[in-house]
Structure formats: C-alpha cells, structure tokens
Tab-separated table of C-alpha atoms in Angstrom:
chain	number	residue	atom	x	y	z
D	289	MET	CA	-8.616	-13.952	-26.479
D	290	ASP	CA	-10.938	-16.990	-26.491
D	291	LEU	CA	-11.021	-18.276	-22.851
D	292	SER	CA	-12.111	-22.141	-22.219
D	293	THR	CA	-14.563	-22.613	-19.899
D	294	THR	CA	-11.962	-23.871	-16.974
D	295	GLN	CA	-10.141	-20.874	-17.966
D	296	ARG	CA	-12.938	-18.539	-17.409
D	297	ARG	CA	-14.105	-20.514	-14.200
D	298	THR	CA	-10.540	-19.980	-12.900
D	299	LEU	CA	-10.417	-16.372	-13.274
D	300	ARG	CA	-13.669	-15.727	-11.865
D	301	THR	CA	-13.753	-17.613	-9.049
D	302	PHE	CA	-9.653	-16.064	-8.084
D	303	LEU	CA	-11.046	-12.873	-8.946
D	304	LEU	CA	-14.318	-13.713	-6.484
D	305	ALA	CA	-11.613	-15.241	-3.536
D	306	VAL	CA	-9.575	-12.048	-3.689
D	307	ALA	CA	-12.789	-9.966	-3.416
D	308	LEU	CA	-13.553	-11.440	-0.389
D	309	ALA	CA	-9.835	-9.856	1.207
D	310	GLU	CA	-11.248	-6.351	-0.100
D	311	PRO	CA	-13.190	-5.382	3.114
D	312	LEU	CA	-10.496	-6.070	5.290
D	313	GLN	CA	-7.874	-4.234	3.376
D	314	GLN	CA	-10.336	-1.149	3.228
D	315	GLU	CA	-10.805	-1.047	7.026
D	316	LEU	CA	-7.260	-1.465	7.886
D	317	ALA	CA	-6.584	1.319	5.551
D	318	ALA	CA	-9.117	3.231	7.141
D	319	SER	CA	-7.529	2.575	10.601
D	320	HIS	CA	-4.543	4.451	9.355
D	321	GLY	CA	-6.338	7.232	8.035
D	322	ILE	CA	-4.934	5.800	4.822
D	323	SER	CA	-5.970	4.733	1.200
D	324	LEU	CA	-5.571	1.184	-0.176
D	325	GLY	CA	-2.730	2.659	-2.806
D	326	ASP	CA	-1.035	4.231	0.540
D	327	LEU	CA	-1.402	0.776	2.643
D	328	HIS	CA	0.360	-0.978	-0.802
D	329	ALA	CA	3.083	1.399	-0.658
D	330	VAL	CA	3.899	0.685	3.144
D	331	ARG	CA	4.136	-2.816	2.231
D	332	VAL	CA	6.290	-2.071	-0.474
D	333	LEU	CA	9.102	-0.495	2.450
D	334	SER	CA	8.367	-3.296	4.692
D	335	ARG	CA	10.086	-5.110	1.789
D	336	LEU	CA	12.403	-2.942	1.113
D	337	GLY	CA	13.381	-2.133	4.761
D	338	GLU	CA	15.211	0.815	5.510
D	339	ALA	CA	15.358	2.889	1.917
D	340	PRO	CA	16.773	5.784	0.192
D	341	VAL	CA	13.665	8.236	-0.451
D	342	SER	CA	14.584	7.529	-4.379
D	343	ARG	CA	15.047	4.324	-4.104
D	344	TYR	CA	11.459	3.786	-2.296
D	345	GLY	CA	9.723	5.945	-5.226
D	346	ALA	CA	11.713	3.647	-7.459
D	347	GLU	CA	10.657	0.662	-6.581
D	348	LEU	CA	6.822	2.118	-6.649
D	349	ARG	CA	7.265	3.706	-9.893
D	350	LEU	CA	6.657	6.848	-8.203
D	351	PRO	CA	7.902	10.392	-9.593
D	352	ARG	CA	10.433	12.302	-7.200
D	353	SER	CA	7.736	15.180	-6.049
D	354	THR	CA	5.237	12.272	-5.632
D	355	ILE	CA	7.222	9.927	-3.286
D	356	THR	CA	7.733	13.057	-1.460
D	357	ASN	CA	3.754	13.571	-1.292
D	358	LEU	CA	3.576	9.574	-0.726
D	359	VAL	CA	6.476	9.772	2.661
D	360	ASP	CA	4.932	13.136	3.601
D	361	ARG	CA	0.726	11.570	3.955
D	362	LEU	CA	2.435	8.120	5.593
D	363	GLU	CA	4.890	10.196	8.263
D	364	ARG	CA	1.645	12.294	9.324
D	365	ALA	CA	-0.123	9.058	9.713
D	366	GLY	CA	2.776	7.722	11.778
D	367	LEU	CA	3.513	4.987	9.907
D	368	VAL	CA	7.207	5.518	8.509
D	369	GLU	CA	9.902	8.436	9.353
D	370	ARG	CA	12.523	10.269	7.644
D	371	VAL	CA	15.765	9.896	8.638
D	372	ALA	CA	19.125	10.959	7.678
D	373	SER	CA	21.794	8.482	5.738
D	374	PRO	CA	24.457	7.693	8.455
D	375	THR	CA	26.747	6.774	5.456
D	376	ASP	CA	26.057	10.436	2.895
D	377	ARG	CA	24.481	13.056	4.420
D	378	ARG	CA	23.095	14.329	1.278
D	379	VAL	CA	20.595	11.051	1.079
D	380	THR	CA	17.667	10.799	3.199
D	381	LEU	CA	16.339	7.344	4.258
D	382	VAL	CA	12.762	6.178	4.945
D	383	ARG	CA	11.376	3.699	7.433
D	384	LEU	CA	8.151	2.037	9.155
D	385	THR	CA	8.154	2.996	12.681
D	386	GLU	CA	6.328	0.710	15.225
D	387	THR	CA	2.983	1.855	13.827
D	388	GLY	CA	3.815	0.859	10.698
D	389	ARG	CA	5.045	-2.801	11.053
D	390	GLU	CA	2.286	-3.384	13.136
D	391	ALA	CA	-0.105	-2.214	10.119
D	392	VAL	CA	1.549	-4.377	7.736
D	393	GLU	CA	0.999	-7.578	9.879
D	394	ALA	CA	-2.031	-6.338	11.440
D	395	ARG	CA	-2.306	-10.513	12.639
D	396	ALA	CA	-5.273	-9.620	15.373
D	397	ARG	CA	-7.444	-7.991	12.818
D	398	LEU	CA	-6.869	-10.702	9.856
D	399	ALA	CA	-7.360	-14.059	12.748
D	400	ASP	CA	-10.567	-12.346	13.099
D	401	SER	CA	-11.561	-11.860	9.710
D	402	ASP	CA	-14.225	-13.695	7.526
D	403	VAL	CA	-11.241	-14.232	5.374
D	404	ALA	CA	-9.644	-16.228	7.906
D	405	ARG	CA	-13.133	-17.817	8.639
D	406	ARG	CA	-13.214	-19.059	5.672
D	407	LEU	CA	-9.740	-20.252	5.025
D	408	PHE	CA	-9.429	-22.066	8.632
D	409	ALA	CA	-13.013	-24.154	7.686
D	410	LEU	CA	-11.026	-25.969	5.373
D	411	ASP	CA	-9.130	-28.793	6.665
D	412	GLU	CA	-5.382	-28.953	6.763
D	413	ALA	CA	-5.278	-30.943	3.485
D	414	ASP	CA	-7.403	-28.410	1.509
D	415	GLN	CA	-5.525	-25.220	3.493
D	416	ALA	CA	-1.645	-27.028	2.401
D	417	ALA	CA	-3.142	-27.458	-1.209
D	418	LEU	CA	-4.236	-24.438	-1.338
D	419	VAL	CA	-1.028	-22.870	-0.146
D	420	GLU	CA	0.720	-24.862	-2.535
D	421	LEU	CA	-1.527	-23.606	-5.496
D	422	LEU	CA	-1.390	-19.873	-4.791
D	423	GLU	CA	2.786	-20.566	-4.094
D	424	ARG	CA	2.463	-21.668	-7.514
D	425	VAL	CA	0.700	-18.608	-9.179
D	426	LEU	CA	2.543	-15.880	-7.689
D	427	ALA	CA	5.886	-17.904	-8.559
D	428	ASN	CA	4.380	-17.464	-12.244
D	429	GLY	CA	4.821	-13.856	-12.542
D	430	PRO	CA	6.635	-10.429	-11.641
D	431	GLU	CA	6.820	-9.292	-7.790
D	432	PRO	CA	3.044	-8.303	-7.023
D	433	ASP	CA	4.980	-4.913	-6.165
D	434	ALA	CA	6.837	-4.969	-9.028
D	435	ALA	CA	3.365	-4.482	-11.166
D	436	ALA	CA	2.522	-1.254	-9.447
D	437	GLU	CA	2.293	1.361	-11.296
D	438	GLY	CA	1.018	5.008	-10.707
D	439	ASP	CA	0.230	7.265	-7.683
D	440	PRO	CA	-0.579	4.883	-4.554
D	441	SER	CA	-3.092	7.515	-2.793
D	442	ASP	CA	-5.403	6.303	-5.717
D	443	ASP	CA	-8.139	3.909	-4.376
D	444	SER	CA	-7.754	0.605	-6.178
D	445	ARG	CA	-11.022	-1.257	-6.194
D	446	PRO	CA	-12.419	-4.986	-6.295
D	447	ALA	CA	-13.728	-6.238	-9.876
D	448	THR	CA	-17.390	-4.996	-10.539
D	449	ALA	CA	-20.442	-7.659	-10.696
D	450	ALA	CA	-20.513	-6.762	-14.548
D	451	GLU	CA	-16.354	-7.443	-14.759
D	452	LEU	CA	-16.572	-10.822	-12.951
D	453	GLU	CA	-19.564	-11.573	-15.445
D	454	SER	CA	-17.664	-10.660	-18.726
D	455	ILE	CA	-16.015	-13.658	-17.853
D	456	ARG	CA	-18.055	-16.282	-17.048
C-alpha cells in the first residue's frame, strides 16, 4: 500500500504518541504483578461489569481453559473474584474487586505521569481539539477490546524504532 506523506506522518506521530503511555501501562501492570495483557483483560471486565466466566472469555476471544487460567491469575493478584450466580447454580460469575477497580482507574498514577504533563501543557483549546480528533478516531472502528485476540498474558509491546522508521 502506497501511503501519502501526510498518511505516513499521521501513522508515525500517532504511534509515537501511543508509545508515550507504554511506560505508565507497564508500571501499572507491574504494581499489581500482572502483564500488560492481563491489565487489558481487567479493563475489559471493568466494561462488562459482573459477568459469567464464559461471557468474559468470549469477549476476550479466549478458549475455556485459557480464560480459567486468566481468572486464576487475576484472582491471585486480588483484582477479580469469582461468585456464584444468584439465579443459576451452574454459572460462575467474575467481577472486579476494589483493588481491580483501583487498577483500572489509577487516577493518581495517571495524573502524575509524563503523559499527563505533556497533555496538560497544551492550552484548553488544543486539549479540546485533541479530544475531538481522538474521539473521531475511536468512533471509526471496532471497540479496541473487541479487536484483541490471543492470550492476554502475552505482553504487548510498543512499536520498535525500525517499525516506526518503516512508515516514514
């Protein structure tokens, strides 16, 4: 695919901006003893609320054995808990614990981050314009969580310098 100069610049700049959040995400995951993929799974559960384990697995596109192992890991980390369904004894629900909710929000850590410092250095008009553009980008595709496939314990990684250079 041949990209225009503007398209290459757009992709490269966006990927560099996304990479700014990587250290913050890694720090947050490490503070809970989980991988970046597991942190993603916690965020998906936050969006779902209390859900049957099978639905949670389907949302993450994971087979039953993998979702069971994932829930085990997140439970050991104190981020989720299993509870019996009040309406169907055959169903086990999974939900975030208070610690899990704190991990998703992480407001204090985010507010003190390099990403926040850079964003808040923009004046209010530029912040509003950035929000508008990013909301349009997000509205133009599938939910980010719906696009995730594979085992969330696999650490995602930022783009390498070579990959960024390839779209110059």
